[in-house]
Amino acid sequence: MTTPSVFVRAAELEAAGRPFAVATVVAVRKPTSARPGASGIVHPDGSIEGWVGGSCAQPVVVREALRAMADAQPRLLRLSKDGPGEGRRADGVIELVMTCHSGGTLEIYVEPHVPAAQLWVVGTTPIAGALARLGSAAGWRVTVIDPVAEADAFPAAERVHTSADIRGLDPEASPFVVVASQGIWDEEAVGLALTREVSYVGLVASPTRAGVVREWLREETTIGDERIAALRAPAGMDIGAETADEIALSILAELVQVRRGRADFVASPGPATVAGAIPETISLEPVVDDIVLLDPVCGMTVERAHARHLADHDGVIYAFCSIGCRTRFIKEPATFLSATEYSPMHD
């Protein structure tokens, strides 16, 4: 039987939300040193706890366990010296010819334990709401992230994080991040997501808007080109989607492709340590002090509760509708203040 320590260890990994696979010997035909019931836990890095066979069998078991974790499908392995060749039989058994094998037959059942993937949705837009709702229904652990988000507005989400802290949230997690703020704080959210370990970063935007975001990342941050290239923008598969639900469906379809290893693009930026940081001057939290709510660049009036793009010039704080307007103002404030004098506006 499987030893209690394997059960205990598996329970610990389950509780911690860690992926792993359990490999259990279910049948043997001598000569072989393995015994039915012998088992081991295989980790994503290829390490194994326990014993399921000798030096010839173990590397193959680890390889198939990693594949099982990737596609979330169990498999029964039959390792023998003779056989029809390596391949999958109609009954679901994977036949593996082991030329270095002792001569017996070893059957090992590999069962993956993959925690529900985390989907972080940034924004409070209708598309963000549709993503939260459909993602939860599809089995994803959904977190909505936005400083002005209200939990009641996203009942399907597992949690609502009312902060812009993407880098510091669950540092051990490798979530799938979809930025659906649609212009409110696209640049900052994408930049923050790209500076941490993630499985995917996508942006809901038109091709033109996506180009603007990429250009801002190159000019205003220290994020490298290889990291920016990993951004999926526009996010989602091209299915002709128009409504919020349809767009959310197209994005979820793409996420499934990435998660199952079927995507023909590189979606993961990799370890966060290879990228730089976002400038500390960016403010994303709602403000309460007196500020100029009329964007001096485009003339748009900014709602106080959504005022996140700020700049201080000569002791006056200005609010901007987007990071693009803020960047233009910082570079040449006199250009936008010379024609009109602005004063703080109040509710």
Coordinates of C-alpha atoms in Angstrom, one line a residue:
M1 CA 0.0 0.0 0.0
T2 CA 1.0 3.6 -0.4
T3 CA 2.9 4.7 2.7
P4 CA 1.2 7.2 5.1
S5 CA 4.0 9.6 4.5
V6 CA 3.1 10.0 0.9
F7 CA -0.6 10.6 1.8
V8 CA 0.5 13.2 4.4
R9 CA 2.9 14.9 1.9
A10 CA 0.2 15.0 -0.8
A11 CA -2.2 16.6 1.6
E12 CA 0.3 19.2 2.5
L13 CA 0.9 20.0 -1.1
E14 CA -2.8 20.1 -1.9
A15 CA -3.4 22.5 1.0
A16 CA -0.5 24.8 -0.2
G17 CA -2.0 24.8 -3.7
R18 CA 1.2 23.3 -5.2
P19 CA 1.0 21.1 -8.4
F20 CA 2.4 17.5 -8.2
A21 CA 1.8 14.0 -9.5
V22 CA 1.5 10.7 -7.6
A23 CA 3.1 7.7 -9.3
T24 CA 2.0 4.3 -7.9
V25 CA 3.1 0.9 -9.0
V26 CA -0.1 -1.1 -9.7
A27 CA 1.3 -4.3 -11.2
V28 CA 4.6 -6.1 -11.7
R29 CA 5.9 -9.1 -13.5
K30 CA 9.3 -10.4 -12.3
P31 CA 12.1 -10.0 -12.5
T32 CA 11.8 -6.5 -11.1
S33 CA 12.7 -4.9 -7.8
A34 CA 9.5 -2.8 -7.6
R35 CA 6.5 -3.9 -5.5
P36 CA 2.8 -3.2 -6.1
G37 CA 1.8 -0.2 -4.0
A38 CA 5.2 1.5 -4.1
S39 CA 4.7 5.2 -4.8
G40 CA 6.3 8.5 -5.1
I41 CA 5.5 12.2 -5.5
V42 CA 6.9 14.0 -8.6
H43 CA 7.3 17.8 -8.4
P44 CA 7.2 20.3 -11.3
D45 CA 11.0 20.6 -11.2
G46 CA 11.4 16.9 -11.9
S47 CA 12.4 15.9 -8.3
I48 CA 10.7 12.9 -6.8
E49 CA 9.9 11.9 -3.2
G50 CA 9.6 8.2 -2.7
W51 CA 10.5 5.3 -4.9
V52 CA 8.6 3.7 -7.9
G53 CA 11.4 1.9 -9.7
G54 CA 15.1 1.8 -10.4
S55 CA 17.4 4.1 -12.3
C56 CA 16.1 2.9 -15.6
A57 CA 12.4 3.4 -14.8
Q58 CA 12.4 6.5 -12.7
P59 CA 13.4 9.1 -15.4
V60 CA 10.6 7.8 -17.6
V61 CA 8.1 8.0 -14.8
V62 CA 9.2 11.6 -14.1
R63 CA 8.9 12.6 -17.7
E64 CA 5.4 11.2 -18.0
A65 CA 4.4 12.8 -14.6
L66 CA 5.5 16.2 -15.9
R67 CA 3.4 15.6 -19.0
A68 CA 0.5 14.6 -16.8
M69 CA 0.8 17.9 -14.9
A70 CA 0.9 19.8 -18.1
D71 CA -2.3 18.4 -19.6
A72 CA -4.0 17.4 -16.3
Q73 CA -4.6 13.9 -17.6
P74 CA -3.7 10.7 -15.7
R75 CA -2.0 7.9 -17.5
L76 CA -1.1 4.2 -17.0
L77 CA 2.4 3.3 -18.0
R78 CA 3.5 -0.2 -18.9
L79 CA 7.3 -0.5 -18.9
S80 CA 8.7 -3.7 -20.4
K81 CA 11.7 -4.9 -22.4
D82 CA 9.5 -6.1 -25.3
G83 CA 6.4 -4.5 -26.7
P84 CA 4.8 -2.8 -29.7
G85 CA 7.0 0.3 -29.2
E86 CA 6.6 3.5 -27.4
G87 CA 3.1 4.9 -27.9
R88 CA -0.5 5.1 -26.6
R89 CA -2.7 2.0 -27.0
A90 CA -6.4 2.2 -27.5
D91 CA -7.1 1.2 -24.0
G92 CA -5.3 4.3 -22.6
V93 CA -2.1 2.5 -21.6
I94 CA 1.2 4.1 -22.6
E95 CA 3.6 1.4 -23.7
L96 CA 7.2 2.1 -23.1
V97 CA 10.0 -0.2 -24.2
M98 CA 12.9 -0.1 -21.7
T99 CA 16.0 -1.5 -23.3
C100 CA 17.9 -1.2 -20.0
H101 CA 15.1 -2.9 -18.1
S102 CA 15.8 -6.1 -16.1
G103 CA 13.4 -8.0 -18.2
G104 CA 10.2 -7.8 -16.2
T105 CA 7.1 -5.7 -16.7
L106 CA 6.2 -2.7 -14.5
E107 CA 2.8 -0.9 -14.6
I108 CA 2.6 2.5 -13.0
Y109 CA -0.4 4.7 -12.6
V110 CA 0.4 8.5 -12.7
E111 CA -2.2 10.8 -11.3
P112 CA -1.7 14.6 -11.6
H113 CA -2.8 17.0 -8.9
V114 CA -3.1 20.4 -10.4
P115 CA -4.6 23.2 -8.4
A116 CA -7.2 25.5 -10.0
A117 CA -5.4 28.1 -12.0
Q118 CA -5.5 31.7 -10.8
L119 CA -7.1 34.3 -13.0
W120 CA -6.4 37.9 -12.0
V121 CA -8.7 40.4 -13.8
V122 CA -7.7 44.0 -13.6
G123 CA -10.4 46.6 -14.0
T124 CA -14.1 47.2 -13.3
T125 CA -15.4 47.3 -16.8
P126 CA -18.2 45.1 -18.2
I127 CA -15.5 42.9 -19.9
A128 CA -13.8 42.5 -16.5
G129 CA -17.1 41.5 -15.0
A130 CA -17.8 38.9 -17.8
L131 CA -14.3 37.5 -17.3
A132 CA -14.8 37.1 -13.6
R133 CA -18.2 35.4 -14.1
L134 CA -17.2 33.1 -17.0
G135 CA -13.8 32.3 -15.5
S136 CA -15.3 31.3 -12.2
A137 CA -17.8 29.1 -14.0
A138 CA -15.0 27.4 -15.9
G139 CA -13.2 26.5 -12.6
W140 CA -10.6 29.3 -12.4
R141 CA -9.8 31.0 -9.0
V142 CA -10.7 34.6 -9.9
T143 CA -9.4 37.7 -8.3
V144 CA -10.6 41.1 -9.4
I145 CA -8.0 43.9 -8.9
D146 CA -8.8 47.6 -8.9
P147 CA -8.6 50.3 -6.2
V148 CA -12.2 51.3 -6.8
A149 CA -13.6 47.8 -7.2
E150 CA -16.6 46.8 -5.0
A151 CA -17.0 43.2 -4.0
D152 CA -20.8 43.3 -4.5
A153 CA -20.2 44.1 -8.2
F154 CA -18.2 40.8 -8.7
P155 CA -20.1 38.1 -6.8
A156 CA -18.5 35.3 -8.9
A157 CA -14.9 36.3 -7.9
E158 CA -13.2 34.5 -5.1
R159 CA -11.9 37.8 -3.9
V160 CA -11.8 41.5 -4.8
H161 CA -8.4 43.2 -4.2
T162 CA -9.0 47.0 -3.8
S163 CA -5.5 48.0 -4.4
A164 CA -3.1 48.4 -7.4
D165 CA -0.6 46.1 -5.7
I166 CA -0.1 43.5 -8.4
R167 CA 3.6 42.9 -7.7
G168 CA 3.2 42.2 -4.0
L169 CA 0.0 40.2 -4.2
D170 CA 0.6 36.4 -3.5
P171 CA 4.3 36.5 -4.4
E172 CA 4.5 32.7 -4.7
A173 CA 1.7 32.5 -7.2
S174 CA 2.1 32.4 -11.0
P175 CA -1.3 33.8 -12.1
F176 CA -2.9 34.4 -15.5
V177 CA -3.3 38.2 -15.6
V178 CA -5.8 39.9 -17.9
V179 CA -5.9 43.7 -17.9
A180 CA -9.4 44.9 -18.8
S181 CA -9.3 48.4 -17.4
Q182 CA -9.8 49.7 -21.0
G183 CA -7.7 52.8 -20.8
I184 CA -8.1 53.6 -17.1
W185 CA -4.7 52.2 -16.0
D186 CA -3.7 49.9 -18.7
E187 CA 0.0 50.9 -18.8
E188 CA 0.6 50.7 -15.1
A189 CA -1.3 47.4 -14.7
V190 CA 0.5 45.7 -17.6
G191 CA 3.9 47.1 -16.4
L192 CA 3.3 45.9 -12.8
A193 CA 2.2 42.4 -14.0
L194 CA 5.3 42.1 -16.3
T195 CA 7.6 42.7 -13.4
R196 CA 6.5 39.6 -11.5
E197 CA 6.3 35.9 -12.2
V198 CA 3.2 35.2 -14.2
S199 CA 1.9 32.5 -16.6
Y200 CA 0.2 35.0 -18.9
V201 CA -0.3 38.7 -19.3
G202 CA -3.0 39.9 -21.7
L203 CA -4.5 43.3 -22.5
V204 CA -8.0 44.0 -23.6
A205 CA -7.4 46.7 -26.2
S206 CA -7.5 47.5 -29.9
P207 CA -4.2 46.9 -31.9
T208 CA -3.7 50.7 -31.9
R209 CA -4.1 51.1 -28.2
A210 CA -1.9 48.0 -27.6
G211 CA 0.8 49.7 -29.6
V212 CA 0.6 52.8 -27.4
V213 CA 0.9 50.7 -24.3
R214 CA 4.0 48.9 -25.6
E215 CA 5.6 52.1 -26.6
W216 CA 5.0 53.6 -23.1
L217 CA 6.6 50.5 -21.5
R218 CA 9.7 50.9 -23.7
E219 CA 10.1 54.6 -23.1
E220 CA 8.9 55.0 -19.5
T221 CA 10.0 51.8 -17.7
T222 CA 13.1 49.6 -17.5
I223 CA 11.2 46.5 -18.6
G224 CA 13.2 44.7 -21.3
D225 CA 12.0 44.0 -24.8
E226 CA 11.9 40.3 -24.2
R227 CA 9.4 40.9 -21.4
I228 CA 7.3 43.3 -23.4
A229 CA 7.2 40.9 -26.3
A230 CA 5.4 38.4 -24.0
L231 CA 2.4 40.7 -23.7
R232 CA -0.7 39.3 -25.5
A233 CA -2.4 42.4 -26.9
P234 CA -5.1 42.3 -28.0
A235 CA -5.9 39.4 -25.7
G236 CA -8.0 36.5 -26.9
M237 CA -8.6 34.3 -29.9
D238 CA -10.1 35.9 -33.0
I239 CA -13.7 34.5 -33.0
G240 CA -15.4 37.7 -34.2
A241 CA -16.4 38.6 -30.6
E242 CA -18.3 41.8 -30.1
T243 CA -20.2 41.7 -26.7
A244 CA -18.5 41.7 -23.3
D245 CA -19.4 38.0 -22.8
E246 CA -18.1 37.0 -26.2
I247 CA -14.8 38.9 -25.7
A248 CA -14.4 37.2 -22.3
L249 CA -15.1 33.8 -23.9
S250 CA -12.4 34.5 -26.6
I251 CA -9.9 35.4 -23.8
L252 CA -10.7 32.3 -21.7
A253 CA -10.3 30.1 -24.8
E254 CA -6.8 31.6 -25.2
L255 CA -6.0 31.0 -21.5
V256 CA -7.0 27.4 -21.9
Q257 CA -4.6 27.1 -24.9
V258 CA -1.8 28.5 -22.8
R259 CA -2.6 26.4 -19.7
R260 CA -2.8 23.1 -21.7
G261 CA 0.4 23.8 -23.7
R262 CA -1.4 24.2 -27.0
A263 CA -0.6 27.9 -27.7
D264 CA 1.7 28.6 -30.6
F265 CA 3.1 31.7 -29.0
V266 CA 5.2 32.5 -25.9
A267 CA 2.8 33.7 -23.3
S268 CA 4.9 33.6 -20.1
P269 CA 7.5 36.4 -19.4
G270 CA 9.4 34.1 -17.1
P271 CA 11.1 34.9 -13.8
A272 CA 10.4 38.4 -12.6
T273 CA 14.1 38.9 -11.7
V274 CA 15.0 39.5 -15.3
A275 CA 13.0 42.7 -15.6
G276 CA 13.3 46.1 -14.2
A277 CA 10.9 48.1 -12.1
I278 CA 8.1 50.5 -12.7
P279 CA 9.0 54.2 -11.8
E280 CA 8.0 54.9 -8.2
T281 CA 6.4 58.2 -9.3
I282 CA 3.3 56.5 -10.6
S283 CA 0.3 56.8 -8.4
L284 CA -2.6 54.4 -8.8
E285 CA -4.6 54.9 -5.6
P286 CA -7.7 57.2 -5.4
V287 CA -6.9 60.6 -4.0
V288 CA -8.7 62.9 -1.6
D289 CA -6.7 66.1 -1.6
D290 CA -7.6 69.1 -3.8
I291 CA -6.3 68.6 -7.4
V292 CA -7.0 70.0 -10.8
L293 CA -9.5 67.6 -12.2
L294 CA -9.4 69.1 -15.7
D295 CA -6.8 67.3 -17.8
P296 CA -4.5 70.1 -19.1
V297 CA -3.5 68.0 -22.1
C298 CA -6.8 66.8 -23.6
G299 CA -9.3 68.9 -21.6
M300 CA -11.2 65.9 -20.2
T301 CA -12.7 66.2 -16.7
V302 CA -11.5 63.4 -14.5
E303 CA -13.7 61.9 -11.9
R304 CA -12.2 62.4 -8.4
A305 CA -12.8 58.8 -7.4
H306 CA -10.9 57.6 -10.5
A307 CA -8.1 60.1 -10.4
R308 CA -5.0 57.9 -10.5
H309 CA -2.7 59.6 -13.1
L310 CA -1.3 62.5 -11.2
A311 CA 1.6 65.0 -11.6
D312 CA 2.8 67.8 -9.4
H313 CA 3.9 71.0 -11.1
D314 CA 4.8 74.2 -9.2
G315 CA 2.9 72.9 -6.2
V316 CA -0.3 72.2 -8.1
I317 CA -1.4 68.6 -8.5
Y318 CA -3.0 67.8 -11.9
A319 CA -5.1 64.8 -12.7
F320 CA -5.0 63.1 -16.2
C321 CA -7.4 60.8 -18.0
S322 CA -4.6 58.4 -19.0
I323 CA -0.9 57.7 -18.5
G324 CA -0.3 59.0 -22.0
C325 CA -1.6 62.5 -21.2
R326 CA 0.4 62.5 -18.0
T327 CA 3.6 61.5 -19.8
R328 CA 3.2 64.3 -22.4
F329 CA 2.6 66.8 -19.6
I330 CA 5.6 65.8 -17.6
K331 CA 7.9 66.2 -20.7
E332 CA 6.6 69.7 -21.6
P333 CA 4.3 71.2 -18.9
A334 CA 4.7 74.7 -20.2
T335 CA 3.1 73.7 -23.6
F336 CA -0.1 72.7 -21.9
L337 CA -0.3 75.4 -19.2
S338 CA 0.6 78.5 -21.3
A339 CA -2.7 78.9 -23.1
T340 CA -5.0 78.4 -20.1
E341 CA -4.6 78.9 -16.4
Y342 CA -6.0 76.1 -14.3
S343 CA -7.1 76.1 -10.7
P344 CA -8.2 73.3 -8.4
M345 CA -11.7 72.0 -9.1
H346 CA -13.9 70.7 -6.4
D347 CA -16.9 68.4 -6.4

